[in-house]
Amino acid sequence: MIRGEGMRVDYWSPTVVLLGGYNRYWSDPFETHDSSHFQVRNDYYFVSGMYDFGPLSASLTWQQQDVKAAGVPQLNVITAGAMMPVGKDLARAVLVSRQVQGSNNDAWGVMVGYDHFFTPQTAIYVRAGLVVNEPNAGQTLAAIPLADRGDTPQDLAVGVYHHF
């Protein structure tokens, strides 16, 4: 049984979006060495902001996960993104930094993309991205398996989407 609770606060205007929240949840019970059952508490915090500058939209998000168990490091993720119209098309970019307490366990990633619209609902897209892992980090990209921790997965994706 997973138990949880949380709250979120939102602010929306035509040019600004601000979000913030906190969630607390407990893991599935597991049996300990003395045959008792134990659940681990997880605290998750986030703050996110988006601003429409007109010719450019930008976003910035901070997330933190704090697992209340001995030896489990705190995780912080910062994501910055931007989108810009190019005629009727759209260019995108995002940069992510993942910081884990402990040595050589951080990672950062970048992805750039372009969406070409055939209609307001239908587009073809291309995305290119990579994740740079420190020696002990093992972050993947697009479910690409890593041969070793510290590898740098790369991805090129092409596809079509339609909004109904």
Short mmCIF file of N, CA and C in Angstrom, two decimals:
data_model
loop_
_atom_site.label_atom_id
_atom_site.label_comp_id
_atom_site.label_asym_id
_atom_site.label_seq_id
_atom_site.Cartn_x
_atom_site.Cartn_y
_atom_site.Cartn_z
N MET A 1 0.84 -1.18 0.00
CA MET A 1 0.00 0.00 0.00
C MET A 1 0.89 1.25 0.00
N ILE A 2 0.64 2.13 -0.91
CA ILE A 2 1.36 3.39 -0.96
C ILE A 2 0.44 4.47 -0.40
N ARG A 3 0.98 5.24 0.53
CA ARG A 3 0.22 6.34 1.11
C ARG A 3 0.89 7.63 0.69
N GLY A 4 0.10 8.65 0.49
CA GLY A 4 0.69 9.91 0.11
C GLY A 4 -0.25 11.08 0.32
N GLU A 5 0.34 12.25 0.26
CA GLU A 5 -0.41 13.49 0.40
C GLU A 5 0.42 14.58 -0.26
N GLY A 6 -0.23 15.66 -0.60
CA GLY A 6 0.52 16.74 -1.22
C GLY A 6 -0.33 17.97 -1.41
N MET A 7 0.32 19.01 -1.87
CA MET A 7 -0.37 20.26 -2.18
C MET A 7 0.38 20.95 -3.31
N ARG A 8 -0.35 21.78 -4.05
CA ARG A 8 0.24 22.54 -5.14
C ARG A 8 -0.44 23.89 -5.21
N VAL A 9 0.34 24.91 -5.51
CA VAL A 9 -0.18 26.26 -5.68
C VAL A 9 0.18 26.70 -7.09
N ASP A 10 -0.80 27.25 -7.81
CA ASP A 10 -0.60 27.69 -9.19
C ASP A 10 -0.98 29.16 -9.33
N TYR A 11 -0.25 29.86 -10.21
CA TYR A 11 -0.63 31.20 -10.64
C TYR A 11 -0.50 31.24 -12.15
N TRP A 12 -1.56 31.68 -12.82
CA TRP A 12 -1.57 31.74 -14.29
C TRP A 12 -1.99 33.13 -14.73
N SER A 13 -1.28 33.68 -15.69
CA SER A 13 -1.68 34.91 -16.37
C SER A 13 -1.36 34.70 -17.85
N PRO A 14 -1.70 35.63 -18.72
CA PRO A 14 -1.39 35.44 -20.14
C PRO A 14 0.11 35.31 -20.44
N THR A 15 0.98 35.86 -19.59
CA THR A 15 2.42 35.80 -19.87
C THR A 15 3.23 35.06 -18.81
N VAL A 16 2.67 34.82 -17.63
CA VAL A 16 3.42 34.23 -16.52
C VAL A 16 2.67 33.02 -15.96
N VAL A 17 3.42 31.95 -15.70
CA VAL A 17 2.90 30.80 -14.98
C VAL A 17 3.88 30.48 -13.85
N LEU A 18 3.37 30.38 -12.62
CA LEU A 18 4.19 30.01 -11.46
C LEU A 18 3.52 28.82 -10.78
N LEU A 19 4.30 27.80 -10.46
CA LEU A 19 3.80 26.60 -9.80
C LEU A 19 4.73 26.24 -8.67
N GLY A 20 4.19 25.74 -7.61
CA GLY A 20 4.99 25.25 -6.51
C GLY A 20 4.24 24.15 -5.79
N GLY A 21 4.97 23.19 -5.26
CA GLY A 21 4.26 22.12 -4.59
C GLY A 21 5.14 21.27 -3.71
N TYR A 22 4.47 20.44 -2.93
CA TYR A 22 5.12 19.51 -2.02
C TYR A 22 4.29 18.24 -1.99
N ASN A 23 4.94 17.11 -2.08
CA ASN A 23 4.28 15.81 -1.95
C ASN A 23 5.07 14.95 -0.97
N ARG A 24 4.35 14.21 -0.17
CA ARG A 24 4.96 13.24 0.75
C ARG A 24 4.28 11.91 0.47
N TYR A 25 5.09 10.89 0.25
CA TYR A 25 4.52 9.56 0.05
C TYR A 25 5.43 8.53 0.68
N TRP A 26 4.85 7.37 0.97
CA TRP A 26 5.58 6.28 1.60
C TRP A 26 5.67 5.12 0.62
N SER A 27 6.80 4.44 0.63
CA SER A 27 7.02 3.30 -0.26
C SER A 27 6.12 2.14 0.11
N ASP A 28 6.10 1.13 -0.77
CA ASP A 28 5.44 -0.12 -0.42
C ASP A 28 6.13 -0.70 0.82
N PRO A 29 5.37 -1.31 1.72
CA PRO A 29 6.01 -1.93 2.89
C PRO A 29 6.95 -3.06 2.46
N PHE A 30 8.08 -3.15 3.16
CA PHE A 30 9.00 -4.25 2.91
C PHE A 30 9.43 -4.82 4.25
N GLU A 31 9.85 -6.08 4.22
CA GLU A 31 10.21 -6.77 5.45
C GLU A 31 11.67 -6.50 5.78
N THR A 32 11.93 -6.19 7.04
CA THR A 32 13.30 -5.93 7.50
C THR A 32 13.91 -7.21 8.06
N HIS A 33 15.18 -7.14 8.46
CA HIS A 33 15.89 -8.32 8.95
C HIS A 33 15.25 -8.94 10.18
N ASP A 34 14.49 -8.16 10.97
CA ASP A 34 13.83 -8.72 12.15
C ASP A 34 12.37 -9.07 11.88
N SER A 35 12.00 -9.21 10.59
CA SER A 35 10.66 -9.61 10.14
C SER A 35 9.58 -8.58 10.40
N SER A 36 9.96 -7.36 10.74
CA SER A 36 8.95 -6.30 10.84
C SER A 36 8.77 -5.66 9.47
N HIS A 37 7.68 -4.94 9.31
CA HIS A 37 7.42 -4.28 8.04
C HIS A 37 7.73 -2.79 8.17
N PHE A 38 8.29 -2.25 7.11
CA PHE A 38 8.79 -0.88 7.16
C PHE A 38 8.42 -0.16 5.86
N GLN A 39 8.10 1.12 5.97
CA GLN A 39 7.87 1.95 4.80
C GLN A 39 8.83 3.14 4.86
N VAL A 40 9.32 3.57 3.70
CA VAL A 40 10.24 4.70 3.63
C VAL A 40 9.47 5.93 3.18
N ARG A 41 9.67 7.03 3.91
CA ARG A 41 9.03 8.31 3.56
C ARG A 41 9.87 9.01 2.50
N ASN A 42 9.19 9.59 1.51
CA ASN A 42 9.82 10.36 0.45
C ASN A 42 9.18 11.74 0.42
N ASP A 43 9.99 12.78 0.44
CA ASP A 43 9.50 14.15 0.31
C ASP A 43 9.93 14.69 -1.04
N TYR A 44 8.99 15.30 -1.76
CA TYR A 44 9.25 15.82 -3.08
C TYR A 44 8.78 17.27 -3.13
N TYR A 45 9.68 18.18 -3.52
CA TYR A 45 9.37 19.61 -3.61
C TYR A 45 9.62 20.08 -5.04
N PHE A 46 8.85 21.07 -5.50
CA PHE A 46 9.15 21.65 -6.81
C PHE A 46 8.65 23.09 -6.88
N VAL A 47 9.37 23.88 -7.68
CA VAL A 47 8.99 25.26 -8.00
C VAL A 47 9.26 25.42 -9.49
N SER A 48 8.30 25.99 -10.20
CA SER A 48 8.45 26.13 -11.64
C SER A 48 7.89 27.48 -12.08
N GLY A 49 8.58 28.09 -13.02
CA GLY A 49 8.11 29.35 -13.58
C GLY A 49 8.29 29.37 -15.08
N MET A 50 7.33 29.98 -15.76
CA MET A 50 7.38 30.14 -17.21
C MET A 50 7.01 31.58 -17.54
N TYR A 51 7.70 32.14 -18.53
CA TYR A 51 7.41 33.51 -18.94
C TYR A 51 7.40 33.60 -20.45
N ASP A 52 6.38 34.26 -20.99
CA ASP A 52 6.27 34.46 -22.43
C ASP A 52 6.75 35.87 -22.75
N PHE A 53 7.93 35.95 -23.34
CA PHE A 53 8.51 37.25 -23.70
C PHE A 53 7.96 37.77 -25.02
N GLY A 54 7.08 37.03 -25.67
CA GLY A 54 6.58 37.40 -26.99
C GLY A 54 7.25 36.54 -28.04
N PRO A 55 8.44 36.92 -28.50
CA PRO A 55 9.11 36.10 -29.50
C PRO A 55 9.80 34.87 -28.91
N LEU A 56 9.82 34.76 -27.58
CA LEU A 56 10.50 33.66 -26.91
C LEU A 56 9.76 33.33 -25.62
N SER A 57 9.58 32.04 -25.36
CA SER A 57 9.02 31.59 -24.08
C SER A 57 10.11 30.84 -23.33
N ALA A 58 10.25 31.13 -22.04
CA ALA A 58 11.30 30.50 -21.24
C ALA A 58 10.70 29.87 -20.00
N SER A 59 11.37 28.82 -19.50
CA SER A 59 10.92 28.16 -18.28
C SER A 59 12.12 27.78 -17.43
N LEU A 60 11.88 27.71 -16.12
CA LEU A 60 12.89 27.30 -15.16
C LEU A 60 12.19 26.50 -14.07
N THR A 61 12.74 25.32 -13.75
CA THR A 61 12.13 24.44 -12.74
C THR A 61 13.20 23.89 -11.81
N TRP A 62 12.89 23.83 -10.52
CA TRP A 62 13.73 23.18 -9.52
C TRP A 62 12.90 22.08 -8.87
N GLN A 63 13.49 20.90 -8.72
CA GLN A 63 12.84 19.77 -8.07
C GLN A 63 13.81 19.15 -7.07
N GLN A 64 13.27 18.68 -5.97
CA GLN A 64 14.10 17.99 -4.98
C GLN A 64 13.36 16.77 -4.47
N GLN A 65 14.06 15.64 -4.41
CA GLN A 65 13.51 14.44 -3.80
C GLN A 65 14.41 14.06 -2.64
N ASP A 66 13.79 13.89 -1.49
CA ASP A 66 14.52 13.56 -0.27
C ASP A 66 13.92 12.28 0.31
N VAL A 67 14.65 11.17 0.16
CA VAL A 67 14.21 9.87 0.66
C VAL A 67 14.72 9.75 2.09
N LYS A 68 13.81 9.53 3.02
CA LYS A 68 14.16 9.49 4.44
C LYS A 68 14.64 8.10 4.85
N ALA A 69 15.78 7.70 4.29
CA ALA A 69 16.38 6.41 4.63
C ALA A 69 17.89 6.61 4.72
N ALA A 70 18.50 5.89 5.62
CA ALA A 70 19.94 6.02 5.83
C ALA A 70 20.71 5.72 4.54
N GLY A 71 21.64 6.58 4.22
CA GLY A 71 22.51 6.36 3.08
C GLY A 71 21.92 6.72 1.72
N VAL A 72 20.69 7.22 1.69
CA VAL A 72 20.09 7.60 0.41
C VAL A 72 20.33 9.09 0.21
N PRO A 73 21.03 9.47 -0.86
CA PRO A 73 21.36 10.89 -1.06
C PRO A 73 20.16 11.69 -1.55
N GLN A 74 20.20 12.97 -1.24
CA GLN A 74 19.18 13.89 -1.72
C GLN A 74 19.43 14.19 -3.20
N LEU A 75 18.36 14.31 -3.97
CA LEU A 75 18.45 14.56 -5.41
C LEU A 75 17.85 15.93 -5.72
N ASN A 76 18.59 16.75 -6.47
CA ASN A 76 18.11 18.05 -6.95
C ASN A 76 18.23 18.08 -8.46
N VAL A 77 17.19 18.57 -9.13
CA VAL A 77 17.19 18.69 -10.58
C VAL A 77 16.76 20.11 -10.94
N ILE A 78 17.54 20.76 -11.80
CA ILE A 78 17.20 22.08 -12.32
C ILE A 78 17.07 21.95 -13.83
N THR A 79 15.96 22.47 -14.35
CA THR A 79 15.68 22.38 -15.78
C THR A 79 15.39 23.78 -16.31
N ALA A 80 16.07 24.18 -17.38
CA ALA A 80 15.82 25.46 -18.05
C ALA A 80 15.49 25.17 -19.50
N GLY A 81 14.45 25.82 -20.00
CA GLY A 81 14.04 25.57 -21.37
C GLY A 81 13.60 26.84 -22.07
N ALA A 82 13.54 26.76 -23.39
CA ALA A 82 13.09 27.89 -24.20
C ALA A 82 12.44 27.36 -25.47
N MET A 83 11.43 28.10 -25.94
CA MET A 83 10.78 27.81 -27.22
C MET A 83 10.65 29.12 -27.98
N MET A 84 10.86 29.04 -29.30
CA MET A 84 10.79 30.24 -30.11
C MET A 84 10.14 29.90 -31.45
N PRO A 85 9.11 30.67 -31.84
CA PRO A 85 8.54 30.44 -33.16
C PRO A 85 9.52 30.81 -34.26
N VAL A 86 9.51 30.02 -35.32
CA VAL A 86 10.31 30.30 -36.51
C VAL A 86 9.31 30.24 -37.67
N GLY A 87 8.75 31.38 -38.02
CA GLY A 87 7.63 31.39 -38.96
C GLY A 87 6.47 30.67 -38.31
N LYS A 88 5.92 29.65 -39.01
CA LYS A 88 4.84 28.85 -38.41
C LYS A 88 5.38 27.65 -37.65
N ASP A 89 6.70 27.47 -37.63
CA ASP A 89 7.34 26.34 -36.96
C ASP A 89 7.77 26.72 -35.54
N LEU A 90 8.43 25.80 -34.86
CA LEU A 90 8.82 26.02 -33.47
C LEU A 90 10.19 25.40 -33.20
N ALA A 91 11.10 26.19 -32.63
CA ALA A 91 12.41 25.69 -32.19
C ALA A 91 12.38 25.56 -30.67
N ARG A 92 13.03 24.50 -30.16
CA ARG A 92 13.02 24.22 -28.72
C ARG A 92 14.43 23.90 -28.24
N ALA A 93 14.68 24.18 -26.97
CA ALA A 93 15.94 23.79 -26.33
C ALA A 93 15.69 23.60 -24.84
N VAL A 94 16.39 22.65 -24.24
CA VAL A 94 16.28 22.42 -22.80
C VAL A 94 17.64 21.97 -22.27
N LEU A 95 17.96 22.43 -21.08
CA LEU A 95 19.18 22.06 -20.38
C LEU A 95 18.78 21.57 -18.99
N VAL A 96 19.32 20.41 -18.59
CA VAL A 96 18.95 19.80 -17.30
C VAL A 96 20.23 19.51 -16.52
N SER A 97 20.22 19.84 -15.24
CA SER A 97 21.31 19.52 -14.33
C SER A 97 20.75 18.66 -13.21
N ARG A 98 21.33 17.48 -13.00
CA ARG A 98 20.91 16.55 -11.95
C ARG A 98 22.05 16.43 -10.96
N GLN A 99 21.79 16.83 -9.71
CA GLN A 99 22.82 16.80 -8.68
C GLN A 99 22.40 15.85 -7.57
N VAL A 100 23.29 14.89 -7.29
CA VAL A 100 23.06 13.91 -6.25
C VAL A 100 24.15 14.07 -5.22
N GLN A 101 23.75 14.11 -3.94
CA GLN A 101 24.78 14.20 -2.89
C GLN A 101 25.71 13.01 -3.01
N GLY A 102 26.96 13.25 -2.86
CA GLY A 102 27.95 12.19 -3.02
C GLY A 102 28.89 12.57 -4.15
N SER A 103 29.94 11.80 -4.31
CA SER A 103 30.95 12.18 -5.29
C SER A 103 30.71 11.55 -6.65
N ASN A 104 30.97 12.32 -7.68
CA ASN A 104 30.95 11.86 -9.07
C ASN A 104 29.64 11.19 -9.47
N ASN A 105 28.51 11.72 -8.98
CA ASN A 105 27.22 11.11 -9.27
C ASN A 105 26.26 12.09 -9.92
N ASP A 106 26.76 13.21 -10.43
CA ASP A 106 25.92 14.21 -11.08
C ASP A 106 25.85 13.93 -12.58
N ALA A 107 24.88 14.56 -13.22
CA ALA A 107 24.74 14.44 -14.68
C ALA A 107 24.09 15.72 -15.19
N TRP A 108 24.34 16.01 -16.45
CA TRP A 108 23.62 17.10 -17.10
C TRP A 108 23.27 16.65 -18.50
N GLY A 109 22.23 17.26 -19.03
CA GLY A 109 21.78 16.89 -20.36
C GLY A 109 21.29 18.09 -21.13
N VAL A 110 21.27 17.94 -22.43
CA VAL A 110 20.79 18.99 -23.31
C VAL A 110 20.00 18.33 -24.44
N MET A 111 18.94 19.01 -24.86
CA MET A 111 18.18 18.55 -26.02
C MET A 111 17.74 19.77 -26.81
N VAL A 112 17.87 19.69 -28.12
CA VAL A 112 17.38 20.74 -29.02
C VAL A 112 16.43 20.08 -29.99
N GLY A 113 15.48 20.87 -30.47
CA GLY A 113 14.49 20.30 -31.38
C GLY A 113 13.87 21.35 -32.28
N TYR A 114 13.20 20.83 -33.30
CA TYR A 114 12.51 21.68 -34.27
C TYR A 114 11.23 20.98 -34.69
N ASP A 115 10.12 21.72 -34.68
CA ASP A 115 8.82 21.19 -35.09
C ASP A 115 8.37 21.94 -36.34
N HIS A 116 8.09 21.20 -37.41
CA HIS A 116 7.58 21.81 -38.64
C HIS A 116 6.10 21.45 -38.75
N PHE A 117 5.25 22.47 -38.76
CA PHE A 117 3.80 22.27 -38.75
C PHE A 117 3.25 22.23 -40.18
N PHE A 118 2.48 21.17 -40.48
CA PHE A 118 1.76 21.07 -41.74
C PHE A 118 0.40 21.74 -41.60
N THR A 119 -0.22 21.57 -40.43
CA THR A 119 -1.46 22.24 -40.06
C THR A 119 -1.27 22.70 -38.62
N PRO A 120 -2.19 23.51 -38.08
CA PRO A 120 -2.03 23.91 -36.67
C PRO A 120 -2.02 22.73 -35.69
N GLN A 121 -2.54 21.56 -36.11
CA GLN A 121 -2.59 20.39 -35.24
C GLN A 121 -1.53 19.33 -35.55
N THR A 122 -0.94 19.36 -36.73
CA THR A 122 -0.07 18.27 -37.17
C THR A 122 1.33 18.79 -37.49
N ALA A 123 2.34 18.09 -36.96
CA ALA A 123 3.73 18.51 -37.18
C ALA A 123 4.64 17.31 -37.26
N ILE A 124 5.75 17.50 -37.93
CA ILE A 124 6.85 16.54 -37.91
C ILE A 124 7.93 17.18 -37.03
N TYR A 125 8.65 16.37 -36.26
CA TYR A 125 9.65 16.94 -35.36
C TYR A 125 10.96 16.18 -35.46
N VAL A 126 12.02 16.87 -35.07
CA VAL A 126 13.33 16.26 -34.92
C VAL A 126 13.89 16.73 -33.59
N ARG A 127 14.49 15.84 -32.81
CA ARG A 127 15.09 16.16 -31.52
C ARG A 127 16.46 15.50 -31.45
N ALA A 128 17.44 16.22 -30.93
CA ALA A 128 18.77 15.66 -30.70
C ALA A 128 19.14 15.96 -29.25
N GLY A 129 19.65 14.96 -28.56
CA GLY A 129 19.99 15.16 -27.16
C GLY A 129 21.11 14.26 -26.70
N LEU A 130 21.65 14.63 -25.55
CA LEU A 130 22.68 13.81 -24.92
C LEU A 130 22.66 14.05 -23.42
N VAL A 131 23.18 13.07 -22.69
CA VAL A 131 23.35 13.16 -21.25
C VAL A 131 24.82 12.92 -20.95
N VAL A 132 25.42 13.81 -20.19
CA VAL A 132 26.82 13.66 -19.78
C VAL A 132 26.83 13.25 -18.31
N ASN A 133 27.26 12.02 -18.06
CA ASN A 133 27.29 11.47 -16.71
C ASN A 133 28.69 11.61 -16.12
N GLU A 134 28.75 11.94 -14.82
CA GLU A 134 30.02 11.84 -14.10
C GLU A 134 30.33 10.36 -13.92
N PRO A 135 31.54 10.00 -13.48
CA PRO A 135 31.96 8.59 -13.44
C PRO A 135 31.01 7.63 -12.71
N ASN A 136 30.33 8.06 -11.65
CA ASN A 136 29.45 7.15 -10.92
C ASN A 136 27.98 7.30 -11.30
N ALA A 137 27.64 8.21 -12.21
CA ALA A 137 26.25 8.44 -12.59
C ALA A 137 25.85 7.51 -13.72
N GLY A 138 24.59 7.15 -13.75
CA GLY A 138 24.09 6.23 -14.77
C GLY A 138 22.77 6.67 -15.35
N GLN A 139 22.63 7.96 -15.67
CA GLN A 139 21.39 8.46 -16.25
C GLN A 139 21.29 8.06 -17.71
N THR A 140 20.10 7.64 -18.12
CA THR A 140 19.88 7.24 -19.50
C THR A 140 19.11 8.32 -20.24
N LEU A 141 18.98 8.15 -21.52
CA LEU A 141 18.22 9.05 -22.37
C LEU A 141 17.40 8.20 -23.32
N ALA A 142 16.10 8.43 -23.34
CA ALA A 142 15.20 7.69 -24.24
C ALA A 142 15.35 6.18 -24.06
N ALA A 143 15.56 5.74 -22.82
CA ALA A 143 15.69 4.33 -22.47
C ALA A 143 16.86 3.64 -23.16
N ILE A 144 17.87 4.40 -23.55
CA ILE A 144 19.08 3.83 -24.15
C ILE A 144 19.89 3.17 -23.04
N PRO A 145 20.13 1.87 -23.12
CA PRO A 145 20.90 1.21 -22.06
C PRO A 145 22.36 1.68 -22.07
N LEU A 146 22.93 1.79 -20.88
CA LEU A 146 24.33 2.17 -20.75
C LEU A 146 25.19 0.93 -20.61
N ALA A 147 26.34 0.93 -21.26
CA ALA A 147 27.30 -0.16 -21.08
C ALA A 147 27.95 -0.04 -19.70
N ASP A 148 28.25 1.19 -19.28
CA ASP A 148 28.90 1.45 -17.99
C ASP A 148 28.39 2.75 -17.42
N ARG A 149 28.48 2.86 -16.10
CA ARG A 149 28.21 4.14 -15.45
C ARG A 149 29.23 5.14 -15.99
N GLY A 150 28.82 6.39 -16.12
CA GLY A 150 29.70 7.41 -16.66
C GLY A 150 29.61 7.55 -18.17
N ASP A 151 28.85 6.66 -18.83
CA ASP A 151 28.68 6.77 -20.28
C ASP A 151 27.89 8.03 -20.64
N THR A 152 27.95 8.40 -21.91
CA THR A 152 27.23 9.57 -22.41
C THR A 152 26.26 9.12 -23.51
N PRO A 153 25.00 8.80 -23.12
CA PRO A 153 24.03 8.39 -24.15
C PRO A 153 23.63 9.57 -25.02
N GLN A 154 23.39 9.29 -26.30
CA GLN A 154 22.97 10.30 -27.26
C GLN A 154 21.76 9.77 -28.01
N ASP A 155 20.89 10.69 -28.46
CA ASP A 155 19.67 10.28 -29.13
C ASP A 155 19.31 11.26 -30.23
N LEU A 156 18.83 10.73 -31.33
CA LEU A 156 18.26 11.53 -32.41
C LEU A 156 16.89 10.94 -32.68
N ALA A 157 15.86 11.75 -32.56
CA ALA A 157 14.49 11.27 -32.75
C ALA A 157 13.80 12.10 -33.83
N VAL A 158 13.06 11.41 -34.68
CA VAL A 158 12.25 12.04 -35.71
C VAL A 158 10.86 11.42 -35.61
N GLY A 159 9.83 12.25 -35.66
CA GLY A 159 8.49 11.71 -35.55
C GLY A 159 7.44 12.69 -36.03
N VAL A 160 6.19 12.25 -35.92
CA VAL A 160 5.03 13.04 -36.31
C VAL A 160 4.06 13.04 -35.13
N TYR A 161 3.43 14.18 -34.89
CA TYR A 161 2.36 14.21 -33.89
C TYR A 161 1.17 14.99 -34.41
N HIS A 162 0.00 14.66 -33.84
CA HIS A 162 -1.25 15.34 -34.18
C HIS A 162 -2.04 15.60 -32.92
N HIS A 163 -2.44 16.84 -32.71
CA HIS A 163 -3.29 17.20 -31.56
C HIS A 163 -4.75 17.11 -31.99
N PHE A 164 -5.50 16.28 -31.31
CA PHE A 164 -6.92 16.11 -31.63
C PHE A 164 -7.76 17.15 -30.94
#
